[in-house]
Coordinates of C-alpha atoms and ligand atoms in Angstrom, one line a residue:
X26 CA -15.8 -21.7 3.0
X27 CA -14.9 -20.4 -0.1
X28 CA -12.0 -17.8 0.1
X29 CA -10.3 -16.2 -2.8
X30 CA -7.2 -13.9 -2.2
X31 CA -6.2 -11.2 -5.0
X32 CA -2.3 -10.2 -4.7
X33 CA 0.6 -8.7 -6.6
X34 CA 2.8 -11.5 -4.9
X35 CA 2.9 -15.6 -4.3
X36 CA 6.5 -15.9 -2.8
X37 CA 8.0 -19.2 -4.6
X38 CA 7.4 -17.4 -8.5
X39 CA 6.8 -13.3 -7.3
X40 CA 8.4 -12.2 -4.2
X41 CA 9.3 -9.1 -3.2
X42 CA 8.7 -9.2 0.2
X43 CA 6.9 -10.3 3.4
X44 CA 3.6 -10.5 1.8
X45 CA 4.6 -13.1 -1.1
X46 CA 5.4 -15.1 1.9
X47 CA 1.5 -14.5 3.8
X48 CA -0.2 -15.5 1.0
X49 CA 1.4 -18.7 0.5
X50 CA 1.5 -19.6 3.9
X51 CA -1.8 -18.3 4.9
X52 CA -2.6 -20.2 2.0
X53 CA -1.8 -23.5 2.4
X54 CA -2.7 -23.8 6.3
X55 CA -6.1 -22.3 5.1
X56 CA -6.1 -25.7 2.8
X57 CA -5.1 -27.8 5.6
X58 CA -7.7 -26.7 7.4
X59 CA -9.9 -27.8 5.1
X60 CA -11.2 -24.6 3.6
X61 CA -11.9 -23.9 -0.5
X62 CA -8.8 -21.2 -1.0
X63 CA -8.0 -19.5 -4.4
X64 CA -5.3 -17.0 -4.8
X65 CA -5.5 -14.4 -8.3
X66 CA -2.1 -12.7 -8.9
X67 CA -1.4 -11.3 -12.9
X68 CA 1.2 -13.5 -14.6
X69 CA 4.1 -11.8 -14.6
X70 CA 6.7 -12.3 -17.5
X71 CA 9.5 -13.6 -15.1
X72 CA 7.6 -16.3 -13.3
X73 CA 9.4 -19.2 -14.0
X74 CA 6.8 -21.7 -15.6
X75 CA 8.8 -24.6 -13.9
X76 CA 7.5 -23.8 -10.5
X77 CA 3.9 -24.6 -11.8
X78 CA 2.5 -27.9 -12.0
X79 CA -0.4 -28.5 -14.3
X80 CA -1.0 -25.8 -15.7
X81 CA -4.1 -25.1 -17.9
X82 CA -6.2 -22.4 -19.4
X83 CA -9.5 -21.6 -17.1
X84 CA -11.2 -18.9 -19.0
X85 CA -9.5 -17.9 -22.2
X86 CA -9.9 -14.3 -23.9
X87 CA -12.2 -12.4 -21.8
X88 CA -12.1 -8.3 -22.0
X89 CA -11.6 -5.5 -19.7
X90 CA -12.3 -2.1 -20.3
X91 CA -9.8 0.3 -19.9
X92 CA -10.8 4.2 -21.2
X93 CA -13.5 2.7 -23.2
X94 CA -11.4 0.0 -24.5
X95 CA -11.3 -3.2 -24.5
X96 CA -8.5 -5.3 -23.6
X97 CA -7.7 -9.3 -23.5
X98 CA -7.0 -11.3 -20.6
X99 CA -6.9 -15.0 -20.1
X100 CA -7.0 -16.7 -16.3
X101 CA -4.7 -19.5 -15.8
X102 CA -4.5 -21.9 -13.5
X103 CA -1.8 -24.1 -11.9
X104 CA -0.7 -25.6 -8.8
X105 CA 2.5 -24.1 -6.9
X106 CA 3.6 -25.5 -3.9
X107 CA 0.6 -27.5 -3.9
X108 CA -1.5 -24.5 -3.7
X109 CA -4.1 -24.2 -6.4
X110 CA -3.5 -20.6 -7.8
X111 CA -5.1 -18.4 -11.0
X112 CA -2.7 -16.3 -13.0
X113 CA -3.9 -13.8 -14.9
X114 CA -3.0 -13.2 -18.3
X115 CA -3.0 -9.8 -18.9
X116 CA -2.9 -8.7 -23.4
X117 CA -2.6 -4.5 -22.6
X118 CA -0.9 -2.4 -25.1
X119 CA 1.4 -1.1 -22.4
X120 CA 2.7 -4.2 -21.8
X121 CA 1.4 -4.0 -17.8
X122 CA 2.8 -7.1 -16.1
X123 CA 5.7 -7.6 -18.5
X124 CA 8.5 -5.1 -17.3
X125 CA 10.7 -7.9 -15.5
X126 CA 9.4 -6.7 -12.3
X127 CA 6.7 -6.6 -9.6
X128 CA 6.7 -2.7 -8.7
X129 CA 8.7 0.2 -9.6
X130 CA 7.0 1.3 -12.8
X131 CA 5.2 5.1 -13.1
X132 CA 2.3 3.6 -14.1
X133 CA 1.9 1.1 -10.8
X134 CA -1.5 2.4 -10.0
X135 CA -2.6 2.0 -13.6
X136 CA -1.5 -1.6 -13.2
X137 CA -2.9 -2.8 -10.3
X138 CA -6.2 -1.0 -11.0
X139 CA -6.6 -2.7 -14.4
X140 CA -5.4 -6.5 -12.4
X141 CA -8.2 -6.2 -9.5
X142 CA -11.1 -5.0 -12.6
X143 CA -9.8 -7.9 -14.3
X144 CA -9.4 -9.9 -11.8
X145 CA -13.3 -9.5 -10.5
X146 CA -14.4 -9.3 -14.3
X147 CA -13.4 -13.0 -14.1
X148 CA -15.3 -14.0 -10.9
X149 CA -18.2 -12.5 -12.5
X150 CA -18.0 -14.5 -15.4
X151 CA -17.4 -17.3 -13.4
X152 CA -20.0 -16.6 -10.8
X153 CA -19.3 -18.7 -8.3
X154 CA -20.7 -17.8 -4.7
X155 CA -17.3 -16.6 -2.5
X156 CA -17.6 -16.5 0.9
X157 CA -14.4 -14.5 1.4
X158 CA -13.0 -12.2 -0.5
X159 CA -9.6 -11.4 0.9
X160 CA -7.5 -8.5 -0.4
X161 CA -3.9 -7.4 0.2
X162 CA -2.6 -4.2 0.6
X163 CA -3.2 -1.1 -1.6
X164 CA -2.3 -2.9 -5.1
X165 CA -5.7 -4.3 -4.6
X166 CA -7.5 -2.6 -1.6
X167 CA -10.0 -0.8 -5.1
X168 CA -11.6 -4.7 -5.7
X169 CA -13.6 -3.5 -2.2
X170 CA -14.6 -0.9 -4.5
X171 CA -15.3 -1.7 -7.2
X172 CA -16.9 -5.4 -5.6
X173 CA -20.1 -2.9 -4.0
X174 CA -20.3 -0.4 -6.6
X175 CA -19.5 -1.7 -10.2
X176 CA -20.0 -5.6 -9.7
X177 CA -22.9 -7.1 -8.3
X178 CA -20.7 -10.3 -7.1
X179 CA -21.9 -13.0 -5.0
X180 CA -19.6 -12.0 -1.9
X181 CA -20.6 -12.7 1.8
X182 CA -17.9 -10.7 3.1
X183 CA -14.6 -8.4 1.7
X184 CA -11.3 -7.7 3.8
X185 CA -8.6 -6.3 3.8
X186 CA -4.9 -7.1 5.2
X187 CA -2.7 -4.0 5.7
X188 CA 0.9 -5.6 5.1
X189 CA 2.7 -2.3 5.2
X190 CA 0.7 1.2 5.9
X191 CA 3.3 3.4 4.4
X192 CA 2.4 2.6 0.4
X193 CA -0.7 3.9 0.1
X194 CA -1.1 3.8 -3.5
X195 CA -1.7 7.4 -4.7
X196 CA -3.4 8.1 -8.1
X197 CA -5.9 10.7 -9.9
X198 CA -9.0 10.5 -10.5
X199 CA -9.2 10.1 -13.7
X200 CA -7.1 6.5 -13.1
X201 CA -10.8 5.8 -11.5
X202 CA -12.0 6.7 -14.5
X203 CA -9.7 4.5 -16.4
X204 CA -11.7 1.6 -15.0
X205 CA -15.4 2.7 -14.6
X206 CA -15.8 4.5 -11.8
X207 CA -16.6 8.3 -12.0
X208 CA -13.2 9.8 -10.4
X209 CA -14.9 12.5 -9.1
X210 CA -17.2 11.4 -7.0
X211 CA -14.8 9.3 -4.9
X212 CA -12.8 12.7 -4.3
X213 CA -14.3 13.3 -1.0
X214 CA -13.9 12.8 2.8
X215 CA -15.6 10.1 3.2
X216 CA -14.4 8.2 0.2
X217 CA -10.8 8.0 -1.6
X218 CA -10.2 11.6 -1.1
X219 CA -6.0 11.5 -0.2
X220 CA -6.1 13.0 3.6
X221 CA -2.9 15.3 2.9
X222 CA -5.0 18.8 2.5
X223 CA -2.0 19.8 0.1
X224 CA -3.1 17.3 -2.3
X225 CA -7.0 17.5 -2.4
X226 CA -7.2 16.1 -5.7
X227 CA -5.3 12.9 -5.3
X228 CA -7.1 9.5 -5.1
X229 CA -5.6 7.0 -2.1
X230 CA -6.2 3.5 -3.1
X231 CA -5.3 2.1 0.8
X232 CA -8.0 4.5 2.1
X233 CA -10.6 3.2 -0.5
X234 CA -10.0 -0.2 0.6
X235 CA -10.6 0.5 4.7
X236 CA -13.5 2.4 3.9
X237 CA -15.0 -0.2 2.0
X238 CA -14.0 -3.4 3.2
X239 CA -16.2 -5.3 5.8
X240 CA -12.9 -6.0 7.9
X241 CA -9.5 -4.9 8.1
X242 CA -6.6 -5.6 10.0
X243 CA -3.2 -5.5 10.0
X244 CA 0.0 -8.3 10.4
X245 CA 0.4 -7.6 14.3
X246 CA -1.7 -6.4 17.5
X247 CA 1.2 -3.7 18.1
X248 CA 0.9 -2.5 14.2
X249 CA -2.6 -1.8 14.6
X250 CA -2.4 0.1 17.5
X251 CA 0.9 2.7 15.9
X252 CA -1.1 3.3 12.8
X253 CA -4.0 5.4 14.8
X254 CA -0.7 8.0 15.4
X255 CA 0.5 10.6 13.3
X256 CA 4.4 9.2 13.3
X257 CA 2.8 6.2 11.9
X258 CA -0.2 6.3 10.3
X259 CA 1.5 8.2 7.5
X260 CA -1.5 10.3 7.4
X261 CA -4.4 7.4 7.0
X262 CA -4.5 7.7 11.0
X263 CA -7.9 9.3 11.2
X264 CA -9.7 7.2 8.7
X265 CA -8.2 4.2 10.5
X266 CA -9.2 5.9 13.4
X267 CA -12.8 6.3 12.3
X268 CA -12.8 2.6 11.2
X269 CA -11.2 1.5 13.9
X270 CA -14.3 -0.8 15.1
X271 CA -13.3 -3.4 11.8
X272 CA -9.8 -3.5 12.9
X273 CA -7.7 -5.9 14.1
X274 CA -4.3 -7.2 14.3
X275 CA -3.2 -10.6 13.5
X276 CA 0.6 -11.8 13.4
X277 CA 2.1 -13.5 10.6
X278 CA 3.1 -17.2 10.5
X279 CA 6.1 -18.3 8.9
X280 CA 5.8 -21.3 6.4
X281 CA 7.7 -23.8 7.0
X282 CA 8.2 -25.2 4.0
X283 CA 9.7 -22.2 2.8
X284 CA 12.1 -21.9 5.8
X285 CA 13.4 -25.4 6.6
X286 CA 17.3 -25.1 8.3
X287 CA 17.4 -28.7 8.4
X288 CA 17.4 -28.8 12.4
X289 CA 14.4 -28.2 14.7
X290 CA 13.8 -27.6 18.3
X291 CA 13.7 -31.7 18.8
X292 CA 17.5 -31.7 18.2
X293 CA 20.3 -30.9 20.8
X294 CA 21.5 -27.7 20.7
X295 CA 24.9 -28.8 20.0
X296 CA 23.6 -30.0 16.3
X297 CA 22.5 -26.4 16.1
X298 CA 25.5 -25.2 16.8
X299 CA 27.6 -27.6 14.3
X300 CA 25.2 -26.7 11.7
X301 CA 25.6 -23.4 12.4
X302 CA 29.3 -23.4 12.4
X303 CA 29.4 -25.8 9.3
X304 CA 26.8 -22.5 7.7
X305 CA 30.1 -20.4 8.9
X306 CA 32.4 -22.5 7.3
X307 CA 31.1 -22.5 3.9
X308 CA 30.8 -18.6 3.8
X309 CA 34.1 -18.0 5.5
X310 CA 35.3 -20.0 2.1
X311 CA 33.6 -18.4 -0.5
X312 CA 33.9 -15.0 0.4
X313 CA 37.4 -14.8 2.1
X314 CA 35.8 -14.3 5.9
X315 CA 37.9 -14.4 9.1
X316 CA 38.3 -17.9 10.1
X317 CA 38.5 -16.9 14.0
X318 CA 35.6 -17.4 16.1
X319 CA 34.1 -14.4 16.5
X320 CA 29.9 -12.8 16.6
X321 CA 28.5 -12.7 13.7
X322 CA 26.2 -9.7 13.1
X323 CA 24.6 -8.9 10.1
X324 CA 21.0 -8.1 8.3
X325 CA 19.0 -9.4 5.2
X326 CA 16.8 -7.0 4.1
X327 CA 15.0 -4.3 1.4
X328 CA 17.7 -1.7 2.1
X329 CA 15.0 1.1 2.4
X330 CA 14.4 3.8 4.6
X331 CA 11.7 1.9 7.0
X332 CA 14.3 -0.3 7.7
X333 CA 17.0 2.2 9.6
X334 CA 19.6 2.5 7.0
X335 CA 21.4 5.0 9.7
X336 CA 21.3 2.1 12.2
X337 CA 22.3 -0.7 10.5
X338 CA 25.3 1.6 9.5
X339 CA 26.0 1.9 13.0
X340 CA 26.0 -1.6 14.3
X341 CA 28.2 -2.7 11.5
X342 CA 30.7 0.1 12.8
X343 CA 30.2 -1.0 16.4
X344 CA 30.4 -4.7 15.4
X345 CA 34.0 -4.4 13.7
X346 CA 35.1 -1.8 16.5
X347 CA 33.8 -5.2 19.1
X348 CA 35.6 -7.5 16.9
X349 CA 33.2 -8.9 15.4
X350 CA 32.0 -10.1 11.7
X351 CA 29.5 -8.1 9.6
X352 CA 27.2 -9.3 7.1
X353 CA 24.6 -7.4 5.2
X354 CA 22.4 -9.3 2.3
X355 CA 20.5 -5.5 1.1
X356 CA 18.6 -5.5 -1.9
X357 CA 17.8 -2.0 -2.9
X358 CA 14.6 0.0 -4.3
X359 CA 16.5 3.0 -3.8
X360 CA 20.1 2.7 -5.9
X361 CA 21.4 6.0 -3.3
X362 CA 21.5 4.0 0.0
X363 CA 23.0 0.9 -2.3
X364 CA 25.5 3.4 -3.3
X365 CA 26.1 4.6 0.5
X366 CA 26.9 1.0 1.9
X367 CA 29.2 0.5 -1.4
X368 CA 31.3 3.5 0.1
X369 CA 31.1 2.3 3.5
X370 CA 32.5 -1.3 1.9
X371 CA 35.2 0.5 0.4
X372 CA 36.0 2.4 3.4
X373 CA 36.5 -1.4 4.7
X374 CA 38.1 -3.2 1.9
X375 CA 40.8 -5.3 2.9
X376 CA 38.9 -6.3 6.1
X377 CA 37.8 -10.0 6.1
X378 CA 35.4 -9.0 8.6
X379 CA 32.5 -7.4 6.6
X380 CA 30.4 -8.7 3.5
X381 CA 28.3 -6.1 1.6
X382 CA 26.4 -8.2 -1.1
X383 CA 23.7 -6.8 -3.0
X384 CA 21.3 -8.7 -4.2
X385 CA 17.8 -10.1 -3.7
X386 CA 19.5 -13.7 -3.0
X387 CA 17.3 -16.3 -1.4
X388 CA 20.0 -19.2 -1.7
X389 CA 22.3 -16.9 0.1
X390 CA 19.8 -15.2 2.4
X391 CA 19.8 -18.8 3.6
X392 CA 22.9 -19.7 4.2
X393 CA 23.4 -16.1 6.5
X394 CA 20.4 -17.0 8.4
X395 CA 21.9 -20.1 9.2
X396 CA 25.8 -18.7 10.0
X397 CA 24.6 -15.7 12.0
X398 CA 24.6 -15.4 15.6
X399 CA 23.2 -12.1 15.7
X400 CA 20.5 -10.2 13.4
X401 CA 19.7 -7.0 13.7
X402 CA 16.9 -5.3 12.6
X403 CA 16.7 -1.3 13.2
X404 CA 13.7 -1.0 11.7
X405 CA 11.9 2.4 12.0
X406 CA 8.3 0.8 11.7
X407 CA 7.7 -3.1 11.2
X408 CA 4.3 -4.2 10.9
X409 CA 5.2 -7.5 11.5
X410 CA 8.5 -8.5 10.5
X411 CA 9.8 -11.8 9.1
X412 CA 13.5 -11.6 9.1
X413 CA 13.4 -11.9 13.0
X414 CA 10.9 -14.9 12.5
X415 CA 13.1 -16.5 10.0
X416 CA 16.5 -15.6 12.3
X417 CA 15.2 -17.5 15.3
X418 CA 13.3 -20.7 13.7
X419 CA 17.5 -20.4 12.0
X420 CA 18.6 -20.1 15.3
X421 CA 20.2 -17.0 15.4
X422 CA 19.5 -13.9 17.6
X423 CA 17.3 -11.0 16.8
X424 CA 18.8 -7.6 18.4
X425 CA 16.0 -5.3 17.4
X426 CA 13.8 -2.0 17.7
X427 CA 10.7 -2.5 19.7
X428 CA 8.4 -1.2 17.4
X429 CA 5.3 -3.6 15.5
X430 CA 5.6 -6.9 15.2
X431 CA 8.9 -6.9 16.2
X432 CA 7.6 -6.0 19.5
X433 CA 5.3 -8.4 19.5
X434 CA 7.7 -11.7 18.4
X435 CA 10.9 -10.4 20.4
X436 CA 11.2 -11.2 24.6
X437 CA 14.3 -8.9 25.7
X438 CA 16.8 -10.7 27.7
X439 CA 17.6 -8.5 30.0
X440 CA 21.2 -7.2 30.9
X441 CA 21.6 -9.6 33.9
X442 CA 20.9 -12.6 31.3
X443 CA 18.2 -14.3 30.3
X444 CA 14.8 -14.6 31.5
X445 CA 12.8 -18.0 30.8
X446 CA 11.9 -17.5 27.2
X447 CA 13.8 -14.7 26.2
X448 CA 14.6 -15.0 22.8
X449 CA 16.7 -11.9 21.8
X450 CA 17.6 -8.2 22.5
X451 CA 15.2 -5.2 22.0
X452 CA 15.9 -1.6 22.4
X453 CA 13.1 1.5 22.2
X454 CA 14.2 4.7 20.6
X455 CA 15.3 4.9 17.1
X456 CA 19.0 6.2 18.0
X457 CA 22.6 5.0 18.0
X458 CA 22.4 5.1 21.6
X459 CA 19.7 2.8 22.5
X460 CA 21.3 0.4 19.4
X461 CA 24.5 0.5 20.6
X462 CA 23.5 -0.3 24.3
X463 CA 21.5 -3.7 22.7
X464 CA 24.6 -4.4 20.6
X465 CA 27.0 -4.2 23.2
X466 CA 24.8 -6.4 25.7
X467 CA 24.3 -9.4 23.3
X468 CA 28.3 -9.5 21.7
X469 CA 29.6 -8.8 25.7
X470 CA 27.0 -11.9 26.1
X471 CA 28.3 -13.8 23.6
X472 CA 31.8 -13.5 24.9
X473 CA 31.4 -14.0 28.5
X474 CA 28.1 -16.0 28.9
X475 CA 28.0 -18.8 25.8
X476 CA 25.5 -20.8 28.0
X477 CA 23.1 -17.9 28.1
X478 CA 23.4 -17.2 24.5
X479 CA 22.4 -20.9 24.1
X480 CA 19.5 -20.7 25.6
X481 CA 18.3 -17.9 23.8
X482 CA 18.6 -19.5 20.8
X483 CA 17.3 -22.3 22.3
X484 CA 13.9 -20.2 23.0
X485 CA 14.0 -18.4 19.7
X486 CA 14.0 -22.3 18.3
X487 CA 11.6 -23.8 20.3
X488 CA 8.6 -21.3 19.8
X489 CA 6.1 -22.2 17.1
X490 CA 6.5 -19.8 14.3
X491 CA 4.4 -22.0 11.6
X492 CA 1.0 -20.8 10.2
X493 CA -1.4 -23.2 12.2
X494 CA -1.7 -20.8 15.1
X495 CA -2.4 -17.6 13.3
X496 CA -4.5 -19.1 10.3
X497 CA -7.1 -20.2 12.7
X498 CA -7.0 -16.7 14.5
X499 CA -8.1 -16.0 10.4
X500 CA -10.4 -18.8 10.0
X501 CA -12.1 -17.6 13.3
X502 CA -11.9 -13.8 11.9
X503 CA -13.4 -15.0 8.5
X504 CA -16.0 -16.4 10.0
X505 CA -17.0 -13.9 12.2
X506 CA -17.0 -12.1 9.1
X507 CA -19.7 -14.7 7.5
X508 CA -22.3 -14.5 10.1
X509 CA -22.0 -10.6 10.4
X510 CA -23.0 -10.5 6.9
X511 CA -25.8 -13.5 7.5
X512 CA -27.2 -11.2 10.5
X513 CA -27.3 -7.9 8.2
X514 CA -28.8 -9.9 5.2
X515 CA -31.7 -10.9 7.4
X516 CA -32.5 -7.7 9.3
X517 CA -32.6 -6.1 5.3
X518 CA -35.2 -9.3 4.2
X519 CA -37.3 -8.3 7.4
X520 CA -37.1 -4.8 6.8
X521 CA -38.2 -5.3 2.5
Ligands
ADP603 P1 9.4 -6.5 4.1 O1 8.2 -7.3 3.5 O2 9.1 -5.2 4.7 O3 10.6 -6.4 3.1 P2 9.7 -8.7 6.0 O4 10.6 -8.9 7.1 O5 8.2 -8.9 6.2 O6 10.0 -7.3 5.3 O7 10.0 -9.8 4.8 C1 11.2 -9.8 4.1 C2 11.4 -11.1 3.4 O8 12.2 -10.8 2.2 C3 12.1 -12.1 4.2 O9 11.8 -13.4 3.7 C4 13.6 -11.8 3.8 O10 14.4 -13.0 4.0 C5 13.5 -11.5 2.4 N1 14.6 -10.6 1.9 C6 14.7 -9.3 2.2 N2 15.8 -8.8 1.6 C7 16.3 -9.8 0.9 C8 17.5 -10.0 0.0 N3 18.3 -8.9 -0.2 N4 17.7 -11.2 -0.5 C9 16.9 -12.2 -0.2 N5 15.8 -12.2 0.5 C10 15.6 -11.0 1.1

């Protein structure tokens, strides 16, 4: 099969999150399996060039029209982590994938709409029979779009992975206009109409993707079945609700090549535990920490709302008042919550119990994977969830909301210890309460029970969290895909 991915992210040269990490994973087990796979993301200013390996021009100086004019774009290609990717080049006046960043900018939708027209303007030229053409998230979800209604493309089949339901990619109609399509005539129910009836005249770039994609799902069984509710559809419910029949859920892998701690679930656990404690060691040096043996609790993540800034508040509270070490890694979209844990730090300073660093660090994000005993993730939604993947393949114990993915990766070990294959601690309701009661169990756990706490990380180790499992549940889903579209093909030669 021939698949080609478009994407705002490839995680070794643009990350910003969890779905950087899917597409190169996904990726590069898709290769091993011996499938054709392409990945399209725009070539960002900051990508570090040194990360690329033979890179060449593909198709130099083609045009896309934006408003009626034409622009310049080149496709490069290169091979990154020995996956064969295009980046394209993208000449706009406005300057649209050179602002030092992946989003943030007003004019996102504007961005990502003129990347995907590119982006297919290419595979047009090229012409080239696909047999998958597999989108991700809303940056892109319009290719489905604009694929059926402004390109004639050689496509067998389009889908569409929901990484995260909440950005929906929100835009006016005349930003359809901006790339050929008549705005207007997408404003309706059935279409891109937004769903909120406040806003009737907005455009919603996730919902033009489900309706028009062949396939959708979303990065865990548990995901897919919260976003047909109001609390977490964030207001796409019913049109996931009327699609629901192309939806599915498949969990994330993690790529082990990314994440390797050096140890694996062949070794003894007491070489986990050195190298854990050696992890300790150098972060107890650099950054002043108590040199006691005590749990060590802390959290690497987007310091956003969706993840339970309230909660991860509180178990750092709790995990001083239990004598134990915090550490939170938070990088920040939103400078106010940044600006919340800096007060909480100072409220703390002179304690060599807690470390508030923020950054987006992966060197360091590393190393605290590695030292932690604990990581908590409070997370009010999580359609899958990484961190937790990442903390156990580290070793190190995910206490966490039971909520997506996290749901679905997580076995609680219950309060009287734990079970065969329990790998962490989970608790239900987003509130102090049910956090603190998880917190409590695991560091109480820790103290009293250090064999039990071995074999949870001794479960959390052992499980297979690589790519080979889920990118044959995606092989299988692509080519249910295929043969849908040879049946339908068919049926319309019989019928002409
Ligand atoms: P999301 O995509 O919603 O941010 P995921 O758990 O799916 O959450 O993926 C987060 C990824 O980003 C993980 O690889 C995590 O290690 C990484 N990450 C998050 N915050 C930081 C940070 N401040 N510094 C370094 N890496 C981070």
């Amino acid at each position: 099969m021939r698949i080609v991915q478009l994407a705002s992210e490839f995680a070794p040269i643009a990350k910003a999150g969890g779905l950087g990490e899917v597409v190169v994973g996904l990726s590069r087990e898709l290769l091993r399996l011996g499938e054709t796979v392409e990945v399209i993301i725009p070539k960002y200013d900051f990508i570090d060039v040194k990360k690329l390996v033979d890179i060449r021009l593909d198709l130099p100086d083609f045009k896309c029209v934006e408003h009626g004019n034409p622009h310049t774009n080149s496709m490069w290609t290169a091979s990154c982590e020995d996956i064969r990717i295009h980046l394209l080049e993208v000449r706009h006046p406005s300057g649209y994938f050179h602002r030092g960043e992946i989003y943030g900018c007003k004019d996102d939708a504007a961005r990502f709409l003129y990347f995907s027209k590119a982006a297919l303007t290419y595979l047009k030229l090229i012409e080239k029979p696909i047999d998958i053409l597999h989108l991700h998230d809303w940056h892109v979800a319009i290719a489905a779009v604009l694929a059926r209604d402004q390109f004639n493309l050689p496509i067998k089949s389009i889908v569409l992975t929901i990484h995260n339901g909440e950005y929906q990619g929100k835009c006016a109609a005349w930003d359809l206009d901006a790339i050929g399509l008549k705005g207007t005539d997408y404003l309706v129910k059935e279409k891109l109409q937004d769903t909120d009836p406040k806003h009737p005249k907005l455009i919603n770039l996730l919902k033009g993707g489900i309706v028009y994609a062949d396939a959708v799902n979303t990065v865990s069984p548990t995901y897919t079945k919260e976003i047909l509710t109001p609390e977490m559809g964030y207001g796409l419910e019913s049109t996931f609700y009327k699609h629901k029949n192309k939806l599915t859920g498949i969990l994330n892998g993690l790529d082990l090549q990314l994440w390797d701690p050096g140890y694996s679930k062949t070794d003894p656990i007491e070489k986990i535990l050195q190298a854990k404690e050696a992890g300790r060691n150098r972060l107890r040096r650099q950054f002043s920490l108590s040199n006691t043996r005590r749990p060590w609790v802390g959290a690497i993540t987007r310091l956003a709302v969706q993840k339970g800034p309230e909660l991860l508040e509180e178990a750092l509270i709790q995990t001083l008042r239990l004598g134990g070490v915090f550490l939170l890694l938070g990088s920040s979209p939103t400078s106010q919550l940044q600006a919340h844990f800096e007060a909480i730090g100072k409220k703390y300073s002179g304690t060599n119990q807690l470390l508030l660093h923020f950054a987006y660090d992966e060197t360091l994000s590393r190393e605290i994977y590695q030292a932690l005993d604990f990581l908590v993730v409070p997370s009010r939604y999580e359609p899958c969830g990484l961190t937790q993947m990442i903390g156990m393949h580290y070793g190190t114990i995910p206490i966490a909301r039971e909520t997506g993915g996290l749901k679905d990766t997580i076995i609680d070990c219950k309060a009287e210890g734990p079970q065969t294959n329990a790998n962490g601690f989970l608790f239900s309701k987003y509130c102090k309460t049910d956090l603190n009661e998880a917190l409590e169990r695991a560091i109480k756990l820790f103290f009293t029970h250090p064999q039990k706490i071995n074999t949870l990380i001794a479960n959390g180790i052992r499980k297979d969290w690589s790519w080979k499992h889920p990118a044959q549940v995606y092989l299988d889903w692509y080519r249910k895909q295929v043969e849908t579209s040879r049946k339908s093909e068919q049926i319309s030669q019989k019928v002409n």
